[in-house]
Coordinates of C-alpha atoms in Angstrom, one line a residue:
M1 CA 17.8 -59.5 -54.6
S2 CA 15.0 -57.2 -55.8
F3 CA 11.7 -57.3 -54.6
V4 CA 8.7 -59.5 -55.3
I5 CA 4.9 -58.6 -55.1
R6 CA 3.1 -59.8 -51.8
S7 CA -0.4 -58.7 -52.8
V8 CA -2.6 -56.5 -54.5
T9 CA -5.3 -54.6 -52.9
I10 CA -8.1 -52.7 -53.9
Y11 CA -10.4 -50.4 -51.8
S12 CA -14.4 -49.5 -52.5
Y13 CA -15.4 -46.1 -51.9
D14 CA -17.4 -47.5 -48.6
G15 CA -13.9 -48.6 -47.1
E16 CA -14.2 -52.1 -47.8
Q17 CA -11.0 -54.1 -49.3
R18 CA -10.1 -56.9 -51.5
T19 CA -6.4 -58.5 -51.7
V20 CA -5.0 -60.5 -54.2
T21 CA -2.3 -62.5 -52.6
F22 CA 0.8 -64.1 -54.3
K23 CA 3.2 -66.8 -53.3
K24 CA 6.7 -65.1 -52.5
S25 CA 8.1 -67.5 -55.4
G26 CA 7.5 -69.8 -58.3
L27 CA 4.5 -70.3 -60.7
N28 CA 1.5 -68.2 -59.5
I29 CA -1.3 -68.5 -61.7
I30 CA -4.5 -66.5 -61.6
T31 CA -7.3 -68.3 -63.9
G32 CA -10.6 -67.4 -64.8
K33 CA -13.1 -66.6 -67.5
S34 CA -12.8 -63.2 -69.5
K35 CA -13.9 -59.9 -67.9
T36 CA -13.3 -60.8 -64.7
G37 CA -10.3 -58.1 -64.1
K38 CA -7.2 -60.3 -64.8
S39 CA -5.6 -58.2 -67.1
S40 CA -6.5 -55.2 -65.0
L41 CA -3.8 -56.4 -62.3
I42 CA -1.0 -55.6 -64.6
D43 CA -2.5 -51.8 -65.0
I44 CA -3.1 -51.6 -61.0
I45 CA 0.6 -52.4 -60.7
D46 CA 2.1 -50.1 -63.3
Y47 CA 0.0 -47.7 -61.9
C48 CA 1.1 -48.3 -58.0
F49 CA 4.8 -48.4 -59.5
G50 CA 5.0 -44.7 -60.9
R51 CA 3.4 -45.0 -64.1
G52 CA 2.1 -41.6 -65.3
E53 CA -1.2 -42.3 -65.9
C54 CA -3.9 -44.9 -65.0
Y55 CA -4.7 -47.5 -67.8
V56 CA -7.0 -49.3 -65.7
A57 CA -10.1 -50.0 -68.1
E58 CA -12.8 -47.5 -67.9
G59 CA -16.1 -49.6 -66.5
F60 CA -16.5 -51.5 -63.5
I61 CA -13.5 -51.3 -61.8
R62 CA -12.9 -47.4 -62.2
Q63 CA -16.6 -46.9 -61.0
N64 CA -16.6 -48.9 -57.9
V65 CA -12.5 -48.6 -56.9
S66 CA -11.2 -45.6 -54.9
W67 CA -7.6 -47.0 -54.2
F68 CA -5.4 -49.3 -55.9
A69 CA -2.4 -50.6 -53.6
V70 CA 0.8 -53.1 -54.0
E71 CA 2.6 -54.5 -51.5
I72 CA 6.3 -55.8 -52.2
E73 CA 8.9 -57.4 -50.2
N74 CA 13.2 -57.8 -50.5
D75 CA 15.2 -59.7 -48.1
E76 CA 14.8 -57.3 -45.5
D77 CA 12.2 -54.7 -46.0
V78 CA 8.2 -54.5 -46.7
L79 CA 6.8 -51.4 -48.8
F80 CA 3.0 -50.8 -49.2
V81 CA 2.4 -48.4 -52.1
A82 CA -1.5 -47.2 -52.9
R83 CA -2.6 -44.6 -55.4
R84 CA -6.1 -43.0 -55.5
N85 CA -8.2 -44.2 -58.7
P86 CA -8.2 -40.8 -60.7
G87 CA -12.1 -41.6 -61.8
Q88 CA -13.6 -42.0 -65.0
T89 CA -12.3 -38.3 -66.1
L90 CA -9.0 -38.0 -65.2
T91 CA -6.1 -39.6 -66.1
T92 CA -4.0 -39.6 -63.1
S93 CA -4.1 -38.5 -59.2
P94 CA -1.4 -37.0 -57.2
D95 CA -2.5 -38.9 -54.0
I96 CA -0.1 -41.3 -53.0
F97 CA 0.1 -43.3 -49.9
I98 CA 3.2 -45.4 -48.8
R99 CA 3.9 -47.5 -45.5
R100 CA 7.2 -49.0 -45.1
G101 CA 8.0 -51.9 -42.9
E102 CA 6.5 -55.3 -41.4
H103 CA 3.0 -54.9 -40.1
P104 CA 0.6 -57.5 -39.3
T105 CA -2.1 -56.1 -41.3
L106 CA -2.8 -54.1 -44.4
P107 CA -4.0 -50.3 -43.9
I108 CA -7.5 -49.9 -43.7
Y109 CA -9.3 -47.5 -45.7
T110 CA -9.1 -44.1 -43.7
D111 CA -5.1 -44.9 -43.2
L112 CA -5.2 -44.0 -47.0
I113 CA -4.0 -40.1 -46.9
K114 CA -1.4 -38.7 -49.5
N115 CA 2.1 -38.7 -47.4
I116 CA 4.5 -38.5 -50.4
A117 CA 5.0 -36.6 -53.6
E118 CA 4.1 -38.0 -57.0
E119 CA 7.7 -37.5 -58.2
G120 CA 9.3 -38.9 -54.9
L121 CA 7.6 -42.3 -55.6
T122 CA 9.8 -43.3 -58.6
P123 CA 13.1 -42.8 -56.5
L124 CA 11.7 -44.3 -53.5
L125 CA 10.9 -47.7 -55.8
S126 CA 14.1 -47.6 -57.6
Q127 CA 16.1 -47.7 -54.4
F128 CA 13.9 -50.3 -52.7
A129 CA 14.7 -52.7 -55.7
G130 CA 18.3 -52.0 -55.3
I131 CA 18.9 -50.0 -58.3
S132 CA 22.0 -48.0 -57.9
E133 CA 23.5 -44.7 -59.0
N134 CA 23.6 -45.2 -62.6
E135 CA 23.3 -43.5 -66.2
H136 CA 23.8 -44.1 -69.8
R137 CA 25.8 -41.8 -71.9
P138 CA 25.2 -41.8 -75.4
I139 CA 28.3 -41.9 -77.7
T140 CA 27.3 -39.7 -80.5
G141 CA 26.0 -37.3 -77.8
T142 CA 22.5 -36.8 -79.8
R143 CA 20.4 -37.9 -76.6
L144 CA 20.8 -36.7 -73.2
P145 CA 21.9 -39.1 -70.4
L146 CA 19.5 -41.6 -69.1
R147 CA 19.3 -43.2 -65.5
A148 CA 17.8 -46.3 -65.2
T149 CA 14.8 -46.4 -63.1
I150 CA 11.9 -48.7 -61.7
K151 CA 9.8 -47.7 -64.6
H152 CA 13.1 -49.1 -67.1
A153 CA 12.7 -52.1 -64.8
M154 CA 9.2 -52.7 -65.4
F155 CA 9.7 -53.4 -69.4
L156 CA 11.4 -56.1 -68.5
C157 CA 8.8 -57.8 -66.2
V158 CA 5.3 -57.5 -68.1
Q159 CA 3.7 -59.2 -71.0
D160 CA 0.1 -58.0 -71.4
Q161 CA -2.0 -60.0 -73.8
N162 CA -1.5 -57.4 -76.5
E163 CA 2.1 -58.1 -76.3
I164 CA 3.0 -61.5 -75.7
D165 CA 1.8 -62.9 -79.3
S166 CA 3.3 -59.8 -81.1
R167 CA 5.9 -60.5 -83.5
D168 CA 6.9 -56.8 -83.8
R169 CA 7.2 -55.9 -79.9
L170 CA 9.1 -58.0 -77.6
F171 CA 9.2 -56.1 -74.2
H172 CA 6.3 -54.2 -72.4
R173 CA 5.4 -51.0 -73.6
Q174 CA 7.9 -51.3 -76.7
G175 CA 5.3 -49.6 -79.1
D176 CA 5.2 -46.3 -76.8
Q177 CA 7.3 -43.6 -78.1
F178 CA 10.8 -43.4 -76.7
I179 CA 10.7 -46.5 -74.9
P180 CA 12.4 -48.8 -77.4
Q181 CA 15.5 -46.5 -77.0
A182 CA 15.1 -46.5 -73.5
I183 CA 15.0 -50.2 -73.3
K184 CA 18.1 -50.8 -75.3
D185 CA 19.9 -47.8 -73.2
T186 CA 19.2 -49.4 -70.1
L187 CA 18.9 -53.0 -70.6
P188 CA 23.0 -53.6 -70.6
Y189 CA 23.0 -52.2 -66.8
F190 CA 19.9 -54.3 -65.8
L191 CA 22.1 -57.7 -67.3
G192 CA 25.2 -56.5 -65.3
A193 CA 27.5 -55.5 -68.3
V194 CA 27.7 -52.0 -66.9
D195 CA 28.0 -52.7 -63.2
E196 CA 28.1 -50.7 -60.3
D197 CA 32.1 -50.3 -60.4
H198 CA 31.6 -48.7 -63.7
F199 CA 29.8 -45.8 -62.3
I200 CA 32.2 -45.4 -59.9
R201 CA 34.8 -45.1 -62.2
Q202 CA 32.8 -43.0 -64.7
A203 CA 32.1 -40.5 -61.8
E204 CA 35.8 -40.5 -61.4
L205 CA 36.3 -40.0 -64.8
D206 CA 33.6 -37.2 -64.7
V207 CA 36.1 -35.3 -62.0
A208 CA 39.2 -36.2 -64.0
R209 CA 38.4 -34.5 -67.0
N210 CA 36.5 -31.7 -65.2
E211 CA 40.2 -31.1 -63.6
L212 CA 41.6 -31.4 -67.0
R213 CA 39.4 -28.8 -68.5
A214 CA 39.9 -26.7 -65.6
L215 CA 43.8 -26.8 -66.2
E216 CA 43.3 -26.7 -70.0
T217 CA 40.9 -23.3 -69.4
Q218 CA 43.6 -21.8 -66.8
L219 CA 46.7 -22.6 -69.4
Q220 CA 44.1 -20.9 -72.2
A221 CA 43.5 -17.9 -69.8
Q222 CA 47.0 -17.6 -68.8
S223 CA 48.1 -17.3 -72.6
Q224 CA 45.2 -14.9 -72.8
T225 CA 46.4 -12.8 -69.7
A226 CA 50.0 -12.8 -70.9
E227 CA 49.4 -11.5 -74.3
K228 CA 46.8 -9.0 -72.8
S229 CA 49.2 -8.2 -70.3
L230 CA 51.7 -7.4 -73.1
R231 CA 49.4 -5.1 -74.8
R232 CA 48.9 -3.1 -71.6
V233 CA 52.8 -3.2 -70.5
R234 CA 53.2 -1.8 -74.0
G235 CA 50.4 1.0 -73.5
Y236 CA 51.8 2.0 -69.6
I237 CA 55.3 2.3 -71.3
N238 CA 54.1 4.7 -73.8
D239 CA 51.9 6.6 -71.2
G240 CA 54.8 6.8 -68.9
K241 CA 57.2 8.3 -71.7
T242 CA 54.2 10.7 -72.6
V243 CA 54.0 12.1 -68.7
G244 CA 58.0 12.3 -68.3
I245 CA 58.4 9.0 -66.0
I246 CA 59.8 6.9 -68.4
D247 CA 62.8 7.9 -70.7
P248 CA 61.4 8.8 -74.3
R249 CA 64.7 6.8 -75.7
F250 CA 63.5 3.2 -73.9
E251 CA 62.8 0.9 -76.5
T252 CA 62.8 -2.7 -76.0
A253 CA 60.6 -5.9 -76.9
D254 CA 61.7 -8.1 -73.3
Y255 CA 58.7 -8.3 -71.4
P256 CA 60.8 -8.7 -68.3
L257 CA 62.5 -5.5 -68.9
M258 CA 59.3 -3.6 -69.8
V259 CA 57.9 -4.5 -66.5
E260 CA 61.0 -3.9 -64.7
A261 CA 60.9 -0.3 -66.3
L262 CA 57.2 0.1 -65.0
V263 CA 58.4 -0.8 -61.6
R264 CA 60.9 2.0 -61.5
A265 CA 58.5 4.5 -63.1
A266 CA 56.1 3.2 -60.2
Q267 CA 58.6 4.8 -57.7
Y268 CA 58.9 7.9 -59.6
E269 CA 58.9 10.8 -56.8
L270 CA 56.0 13.5 -57.7
S271 CA 56.7 17.1 -56.4
T272 CA 54.0 18.4 -54.3
P273 CA 51.1 21.0 -55.2
E274 CA 52.5 23.2 -52.5
S275 CA 56.2 23.5 -54.2
F276 CA 54.2 25.4 -57.1
S277 CA 53.7 29.4 -56.4
D278 CA 49.9 30.4 -56.7
F279 CA 50.0 33.2 -59.1
G280 CA 46.0 34.0 -58.8
S281 CA 46.4 36.3 -56.1
A282 CA 49.1 38.4 -57.8
I283 CA 47.2 38.4 -60.9
T284 CA 43.9 39.6 -59.2
R285 CA 46.3 42.3 -57.4
L286 CA 47.5 43.5 -61.3
Q287 CA 44.2 43.2 -62.6
D288 CA 43.0 45.4 -59.6
D289 CA 45.8 47.9 -60.0
Q290 CA 45.1 48.0 -63.9
R291 CA 41.6 49.1 -63.5
G292 CA 42.7 51.5 -60.9
L293 CA 45.2 53.1 -63.3
R294 CA 42.9 53.0 -66.1
D295 CA 40.4 54.8 -64.1
R296 CA 43.1 57.2 -63.2
L297 CA 44.4 57.6 -66.7
T298 CA 40.7 58.2 -67.9
D299 CA 40.0 60.9 -65.8
T300 CA 43.4 62.6 -66.5
I301 CA 42.7 62.3 -69.8
E302 CA 39.0 64.0 -69.1
E303 CA 40.6 66.8 -67.1
I304 CA 43.4 67.2 -69.9
R305 CA 40.5 67.8 -72.5
A306 CA 38.7 70.0 -70.3
T307 CA 41.6 72.2 -69.5
Q308 CA 42.3 72.2 -73.1
L309 CA 38.4 73.2 -74.0
F310 CA 38.8 75.7 -71.3
I311 CA 42.0 77.3 -72.7
A312 CA 40.8 77.1 -76.1
E313 CA 37.4 79.0 -75.0
Q314 CA 39.7 81.6 -73.2
T315 CA 41.7 82.1 -76.2
E316 CA 38.6 82.6 -78.4
Y317 CA 37.3 84.6 -75.9
S318 CA 40.2 87.0 -75.8
R319 CA 40.1 87.5 -79.6
E320 CA 36.6 88.3 -79.5
A321 CA 37.3 90.8 -76.5
S322 CA 40.5 92.1 -78.4
E323 CA 38.4 92.6 -81.7
H324 CA 35.8 94.5 -79.7
R325 CA 38.1 96.4 -77.6
S326 CA 39.6 97.6 -81.0
R327 CA 36.2 98.7 -82.2
L328 CA 35.6 100.5 -79.3
S329 CA 38.9 102.1 -79.3
S330 CA 37.2 105.2 -81.1
I331 CA 36.0 106.2 -77.6
G332 CA 38.4 109.1 -77.6
L333 CA 35.8 111.1 -80.1
Y334 CA 33.1 111.2 -77.7
K335 CA 33.1 113.6 -74.7
K336 CA 32.8 112.9 -71.7
D337 CA 29.6 114.9 -71.1
S338 CA 27.9 114.2 -74.3
D339 CA 24.3 112.9 -74.1
G340 CA 24.7 110.8 -77.2
T341 CA 21.9 112.8 -79.4
C342 CA 24.7 114.5 -81.6
C343 CA 27.1 112.1 -83.6
P344 CA 30.7 112.6 -82.2
L345 CA 32.0 113.0 -85.6
C346 CA 29.8 115.6 -86.9
D347 CA 28.0 116.8 -84.5
N348 CA 24.8 116.6 -85.9
K349 CA 21.7 115.2 -84.0
V350 CA 21.3 111.5 -84.5
D351 CA 17.9 109.6 -83.9
P352 CA 17.7 107.3 -82.2
A353 CA 20.4 108.8 -79.8
V354 CA 24.0 106.8 -79.8
P355 CA 24.8 105.1 -76.5
N356 CA 26.1 106.9 -74.0
A357 CA 29.6 107.6 -74.1
A358 CA 30.0 106.5 -70.2
A359 CA 28.7 103.2 -70.9
V360 CA 30.6 102.9 -73.7
I361 CA 33.8 103.6 -71.4
S362 CA 32.6 101.3 -68.8
S363 CA 32.2 98.5 -71.4
L364 CA 35.8 99.0 -72.5
E365 CA 37.2 99.3 -69.0
Q366 CA 35.5 96.1 -68.2
I367 CA 37.0 94.4 -71.5
D368 CA 40.2 95.1 -70.5
R369 CA 39.6 93.9 -67.0
S370 CA 38.3 90.7 -68.5
L371 CA 41.5 90.4 -70.9
S372 CA 43.7 91.6 -67.8
R373 CA 42.5 88.5 -66.0
V374 CA 42.8 86.0 -68.9
G375 CA 46.4 86.9 -69.6
V376 CA 47.0 86.1 -65.9
E377 CA 45.0 82.9 -65.9
S378 CA 46.8 81.7 -69.1
P379 CA 50.3 80.6 -67.7
H380 CA 48.4 79.0 -64.9
L381 CA 46.3 76.8 -67.1
Q382 CA 49.5 76.2 -69.6
S383 CA 51.3 75.0 -66.5
Q384 CA 48.3 72.7 -65.2
L385 CA 48.1 71.6 -68.8
A386 CA 51.6 70.3 -68.5
D387 CA 51.1 68.5 -65.1
L388 CA 48.4 66.7 -66.5
A389 CA 50.2 65.7 -69.4
D390 CA 53.2 64.4 -67.1
I391 CA 50.5 62.5 -64.8
K392 CA 49.1 61.0 -68.2
S393 CA 52.6 59.9 -69.5
R394 CA 53.4 58.2 -66.1
L395 CA 50.1 56.4 -66.1
E396 CA 50.4 55.1 -69.5
T397 CA 54.0 53.8 -68.4
A398 CA 52.5 52.2 -65.3
L399 CA 49.6 50.7 -67.5
V400 CA 52.3 49.3 -70.1
E401 CA 54.2 47.6 -67.0
N402 CA 51.2 46.5 -65.3
Q403 CA 50.4 44.8 -68.7
K404 CA 53.9 43.2 -68.9
S405 CA 53.7 42.2 -65.1
L406 CA 49.8 40.8 -65.8
E407 CA 51.1 39.0 -69.2
A408 CA 54.4 37.6 -67.0
A409 CA 52.1 36.4 -64.3
Y410 CA 49.6 34.6 -67.0
R411 CA 52.5 32.5 -68.3
E412 CA 54.1 31.8 -64.8
D413 CA 50.4 30.7 -63.8
E414 CA 49.9 28.5 -67.3
R415 CA 53.5 26.9 -66.7
A416 CA 52.3 26.4 -62.9
R417 CA 49.1 25.0 -64.0
S418 CA 50.4 23.0 -66.8
R419 CA 53.0 21.5 -64.1
R420 CA 50.3 21.0 -61.4
E421 CA 48.4 19.0 -64.5
M422 CA 51.4 17.1 -65.4
I423 CA 51.6 15.9 -61.7
V424 CA 48.0 14.9 -61.7
D425 CA 49.0 13.0 -65.2
R426 CA 51.9 11.5 -63.7
A427 CA 49.8 10.2 -60.7
R428 CA 47.4 8.8 -62.4
V429 CA 49.7 6.8 -64.8
I430 CA 51.6 5.9 -61.6
G431 CA 48.1 4.8 -60.0
R432 CA 47.3 2.7 -63.0
I433 CA 50.9 1.3 -63.4
S434 CA 51.0 0.2 -59.6
A435 CA 47.4 -1.5 -60.0
F436 CA 48.8 -3.3 -63.0
L437 CA 51.8 -4.0 -61.4
E438 CA 49.9 -5.6 -58.0
Q439 CA 47.6 -7.5 -60.5
I440 CA 50.4 -9.2 -62.2
G441 CA 52.0 -10.1 -58.8
Q442 CA 48.9 -11.4 -57.4
G443 CA 48.0 -13.6 -60.7
E444 CA 51.3 -15.4 -60.9
Q445 CA 51.4 -17.8 -63.8
D446 CA 51.8 -21.2 -62.4
K447 CA 55.0 -22.6 -64.1
D448 CA 54.3 -26.3 -63.7
L449 CA 51.0 -25.9 -65.1
G450 CA 52.0 -27.8 -68.3
E451 CA 53.5 -30.7 -66.4
K452 CA 50.0 -30.5 -64.2
I453 CA 48.2 -31.0 -67.6
E454 CA 50.2 -33.8 -68.9
R455 CA 49.7 -35.7 -65.5
A456 CA 45.8 -35.1 -65.9
K457 CA 45.9 -36.3 -69.4
L458 CA 47.3 -39.7 -68.3
K459 CA 44.9 -40.2 -65.5
V460 CA 41.8 -39.4 -67.9
A461 CA 43.5 -42.2 -69.9
A462 CA 44.1 -44.2 -67.4
I463 CA 40.3 -44.2 -66.1
E464 CA 39.1 -44.1 -69.9
S465 CA 40.7 -47.4 -70.3
A466 CA 39.0 -48.8 -67.4
V467 CA 35.3 -47.6 -68.7
N468 CA 36.1 -48.6 -72.0
P469 CA 32.9 -49.1 -74.1
D470 CA 34.3 -51.6 -76.3
E471 CA 34.8 -53.7 -73.0
I472 CA 31.5 -53.1 -72.0
G473 CA 30.1 -54.5 -75.4
Q474 CA 32.3 -57.5 -75.2
R475 CA 30.8 -58.1 -71.8
L476 CA 27.5 -57.3 -73.1
D477 CA 28.0 -59.8 -76.2
T478 CA 29.1 -62.6 -73.7
F479 CA 26.4 -62.1 -71.6
L480 CA 24.0 -62.3 -74.5
N481 CA 25.6 -65.5 -75.7
L482 CA 25.0 -66.9 -72.5
I483 CA 21.6 -66.0 -72.1
S484 CA 21.2 -67.1 -75.8
R485 CA 22.2 -70.8 -75.0
Q486 CA 19.1 -70.8 -72.0
M487 CA 17.0 -69.3 -74.8
S488 CA 17.7 -72.3 -77.5
D489 CA 17.2 -74.5 -74.6
Y490 CA 14.0 -73.7 -74.0
A491 CA 13.0 -73.2 -77.6
R492 CA 13.5 -76.8 -78.0
R493 CA 11.9 -77.6 -75.1
L494 CA 8.5 -76.0 -76.4
D495 CA 9.6 -77.8 -79.8
L496 CA 9.0 -74.1 -81.7
E497 CA 9.8 -73.5 -85.4
H498 CA 13.7 -72.8 -85.7
G499 CA 13.7 -74.2 -81.8
S500 CA 16.6 -76.4 -83.2
D501 CA 18.7 -73.5 -84.4
S502 CA 20.7 -71.4 -82.2
V503 CA 18.3 -68.5 -80.8
R504 CA 19.3 -65.0 -79.4
L505 CA 18.3 -61.9 -78.5
D506 CA 19.0 -59.1 -81.0
L507 CA 19.4 -56.0 -78.5
K508 CA 19.9 -53.7 -81.3
K509 CA 16.7 -54.6 -82.7
L510 CA 14.6 -55.5 -79.9
T511 CA 13.7 -58.7 -81.1
V512 CA 14.1 -62.5 -81.3
V513 CA 16.6 -64.1 -83.9
A514 CA 16.9 -67.6 -85.1
D515 CA 20.3 -68.2 -87.0
T516 CA 19.9 -70.5 -89.5
A517 CA 22.1 -72.2 -92.1
T518 CA 20.0 -69.9 -94.6
G519 CA 21.1 -66.6 -92.5
P520 CA 19.1 -65.1 -89.7
I521 CA 15.3 -65.0 -88.9
P522 CA 14.0 -62.2 -87.2
L523 CA 10.8 -63.1 -85.3
N524 CA 8.4 -61.3 -87.5
R525 CA 9.7 -63.5 -89.9
M526 CA 8.5 -66.4 -88.3
G527 CA 4.9 -67.8 -88.7
S528 CA 2.1 -68.4 -86.1
G529 CA 0.8 -66.9 -83.1
E530 CA 2.3 -69.9 -81.1
N531 CA 5.8 -69.2 -82.1
W532 CA 5.6 -65.6 -81.2
I533 CA 3.9 -66.2 -77.9
G534 CA 6.9 -69.1 -77.3
Y535 CA 9.5 -66.8 -78.1
H536 CA 8.2 -64.3 -75.8
V537 CA 7.9 -66.5 -73.1
L538 CA 11.3 -68.1 -73.2
T539 CA 13.2 -64.8 -73.8
H540 CA 11.7 -63.4 -70.8
L541 CA 12.4 -66.5 -68.8
A542 CA 16.0 -66.6 -70.0
L543 CA 16.3 -63.0 -69.0
H544 CA 15.0 -63.2 -65.4
H545 CA 17.0 -66.6 -64.6
W546 CA 20.1 -64.5 -65.6
Y547 CA 18.9 -61.5 -63.6
R548 CA 18.5 -63.9 -60.5
A549 CA 21.4 -65.7 -61.2
Q550 CA 23.5 -62.6 -61.3
N551 CA 21.4 -61.0 -58.8
R552 CA 20.7 -57.7 -60.6
P553 CA 18.0 -55.0 -59.5
V554 CA 15.4 -56.1 -61.8
P555 CA 12.2 -56.9 -59.8
G556 CA 11.7 -60.7 -59.1
F557 CA 8.5 -61.2 -60.9
L558 CA 7.5 -61.8 -64.5
I559 CA 3.9 -61.7 -65.6
F560 CA 2.6 -63.5 -68.2
D561 CA -1.2 -62.2 -69.7
Q562 CA -3.2 -65.1 -71.8
P563 CA 0.0 -67.0 -72.7
S564 CA -2.4 -69.7 -74.2
Q565 CA -4.4 -67.3 -76.5
A566 CA -2.9 -68.9 -79.9
H567 CA -4.3 -72.3 -78.5
Y568 CA -6.9 -71.6 -76.0
P569 CA -8.6 -68.3 -77.0
P570 CA -11.4 -66.9 -74.8
E571 CA -14.5 -68.1 -77.1
S572 CA -12.6 -72.0 -76.2
D573 CA -13.8 -71.7 -72.8
R574 CA -17.0 -73.2 -73.7
G575 CA -17.6 -74.9 -70.3
Q576 CA -16.6 -71.9 -68.4
D577 CA -14.2 -74.0 -66.3
G578 CA -10.9 -73.7 -68.3
S579 CA -10.5 -77.3 -69.4
L580 CA -8.4 -78.2 -72.2
E581 CA -10.4 -80.8 -73.1
P582 CA -12.5 -79.2 -75.8
L583 CA -8.8 -78.6 -77.9
Q584 CA -7.2 -80.6 -80.2
D585 CA -4.6 -83.2 -79.3
S586 CA -1.6 -80.7 -80.6
D587 CA -2.8 -77.5 -79.1
R588 CA -3.3 -79.0 -75.4
Q589 CA 0.1 -80.4 -75.6
A590 CA 1.3 -76.8 -76.7
V591 CA -0.5 -75.3 -73.9
Y592 CA 0.6 -77.7 -71.3
D593 CA 4.4 -78.0 -72.5
L594 CA 4.1 -73.8 -72.1
F595 CA 3.2 -73.6 -68.6
E596 CA 5.1 -76.7 -67.6
L597 CA 8.3 -74.7 -69.1
M598 CA 7.0 -71.5 -66.8
L599 CA 6.8 -74.1 -63.8
E600 CA 10.2 -75.5 -64.3
V601 CA 12.1 -72.3 -64.8
A602 CA 10.6 -70.5 -62.2
N603 CA 11.4 -73.8 -59.8
E604 CA 15.3 -73.6 -61.2
I605 CA 15.1 -69.9 -60.6
G606 CA 13.8 -70.5 -57.0
E607 CA 13.3 -67.9 -54.3
G608 CA 12.9 -64.7 -54.9
F609 CA 11.3 -65.1 -58.5
Q610 CA 7.8 -65.1 -59.4
C611 CA 6.3 -66.1 -62.7
I612 CA 2.7 -64.8 -62.5
V613 CA 0.2 -66.1 -65.4
L614 CA -3.1 -64.4 -66.2
D615 CA -5.1 -67.0 -68.3
H616 CA -8.3 -68.6 -69.2
A617 CA -7.2 -72.0 -69.2
K618 CA -6.8 -74.6 -66.2
I619 CA -4.9 -77.7 -66.7
S620 CA -6.2 -80.8 -64.7
E621 CA -2.6 -81.5 -63.0
D622 CA -1.7 -81.1 -59.6
W623 CA 1.3 -78.7 -59.8
F624 CA -1.2 -76.4 -62.0
E625 CA -3.8 -76.6 -59.1
D626 CA -0.9 -76.0 -56.6
A627 CA 0.0 -72.8 -58.5
I628 CA -3.2 -71.5 -58.8
V629 CA -3.7 -68.3 -56.4
E630 CA -7.0 -67.6 -57.2
E631 CA -9.8 -68.7 -59.8
W632 CA -12.5 -66.2 -61.3
R633 CA -15.4 -67.8 -62.4
G634 CA -18.6 -68.0 -61.3
D635 CA -19.6 -65.1 -59.5
A636 CA -15.8 -64.4 -58.6
F637 CA -14.0 -61.3 -59.8
L638 CA -11.3 -59.0 -59.1
V639 CA -14.1 -56.5 -57.8
P640 CA -16.5 -58.0 -55.5
T641 CA -20.0 -57.6 -57.4
E642 CA -21.6 -56.5 -54.1
W643 CA -19.3 -53.3 -54.6
A644 CA -21.6 -52.0 -57.2
S645 CA -22.9 -48.3 -56.4

């Protein structure tokens, strides 16, 4: 069993409350004149059941009611839901109060404090109605999956006065955007064509498909990894050849053989850096020796140059001194006592006087001494020059040897550096190879992956057969056929047009269709408001008969607003008492038959179903009087007049 409505309560801004109480089963009628608030009961129930906006009409009710509330009951529990009136300027209020469990009295005004978030109301009411986990998944994938909630169930429980006589809209709010598709998607669940076991199997199918996708992804990853590994193996083989840890002649396309070669390469023993001599210090020493030899050679060359210059100067001096000496060799012409006033050749007086002979002789002696010293020093200088030349030769030889040694040291150092770099390169390649081998060792391919995928496919196929949409469609068609039989029976009771034919619910178009000898006739091609209202009433009565018989999670109430309007419009209530007497016999009989059908079906369904009717008409029959919950005539309204502010 789902739930029924115990009562609808409104609260004034002064804390007063007004409650309309319903019988838990059977026909419940609220009759009264126009503009008493009957239709607002639907908007209040809609709002309290989680509708996004409050559609209670602007005016007296919105001005004088502070909270709207509905109390509902299922087999085991009671739930009181109240929502604050958003007022005349807003469309909704986030303030929601709930109270669960049986209590002797309803909450008072001061109890109404927000205690649940707006987004929590729909799940709570859905759970209270018995709506289990469900999900409609469109086959085409063009829409998102949809889960049926209490909001979708309400489309099946209400017929307001603008819907009940529509030839185009069969369900509540069917004219709103997206609602028709939502009804089509969720009605199979509410009818039971898609049961709870289906959703369990659907969940199992989701798990199985996820497992299959994971295995297929793993297989694809393995294929990609194998291809990538092959490229990497080839690259490491080439690197190993380059650094000399793999034989350059090694060639194969066999993956295991290449991996084996990499394993051997990873075990290659490297020489330690200490096994190579360090030529840096030797080069430094040779460079220092070279600088010393160059300095000494430079000094020796300078000394040789100076000695050679000195010898050259001495030679020039000796030459000039010898010439001077030759010029003075005539000193023999002078007498030693000559005063220099007479020419030594002719003894004639000369003016000025000639140099003193003694001075000439002295100068000649000094030249002789200098020439003698030069002659003595010259052999020593030549010997020194020879020694310097010998030193220069040795230094030049030493420099040549030093340069050779230095170049040899450079070459050895370069070879040592190359060997060290080769060791580093080998170590780097070996490191990468070792890491790669460790990686492929940890990611060993699952050899049984193909078999696992085949088993997973078989499992998915087996579950898919259990949730076959065709089977669901067949069940739905069967259920609709059974419901159509009930509809056809009700249509004959109401003596509607095409009532003698087979009548069915067309779920794809959300309408009623009469199958006649001339072809199917949809509701919008049937004439008169009497037919439209009659088919609305009988369709929903037949559906609720099915819901209750199958214990489906659809609320156990069905609200009809003004079902008599085709025969008893508001202006017909001239006496303000709802009497059918002013009507013609045919109209009076039609209204009577309509209410009698609702009574009979409500009694057939029995406990757990309320047929709530809001209407102007009042039939003078005991069964009708017994079904009246409240009558709003005279000064009786939904909102007491004394609440007016």
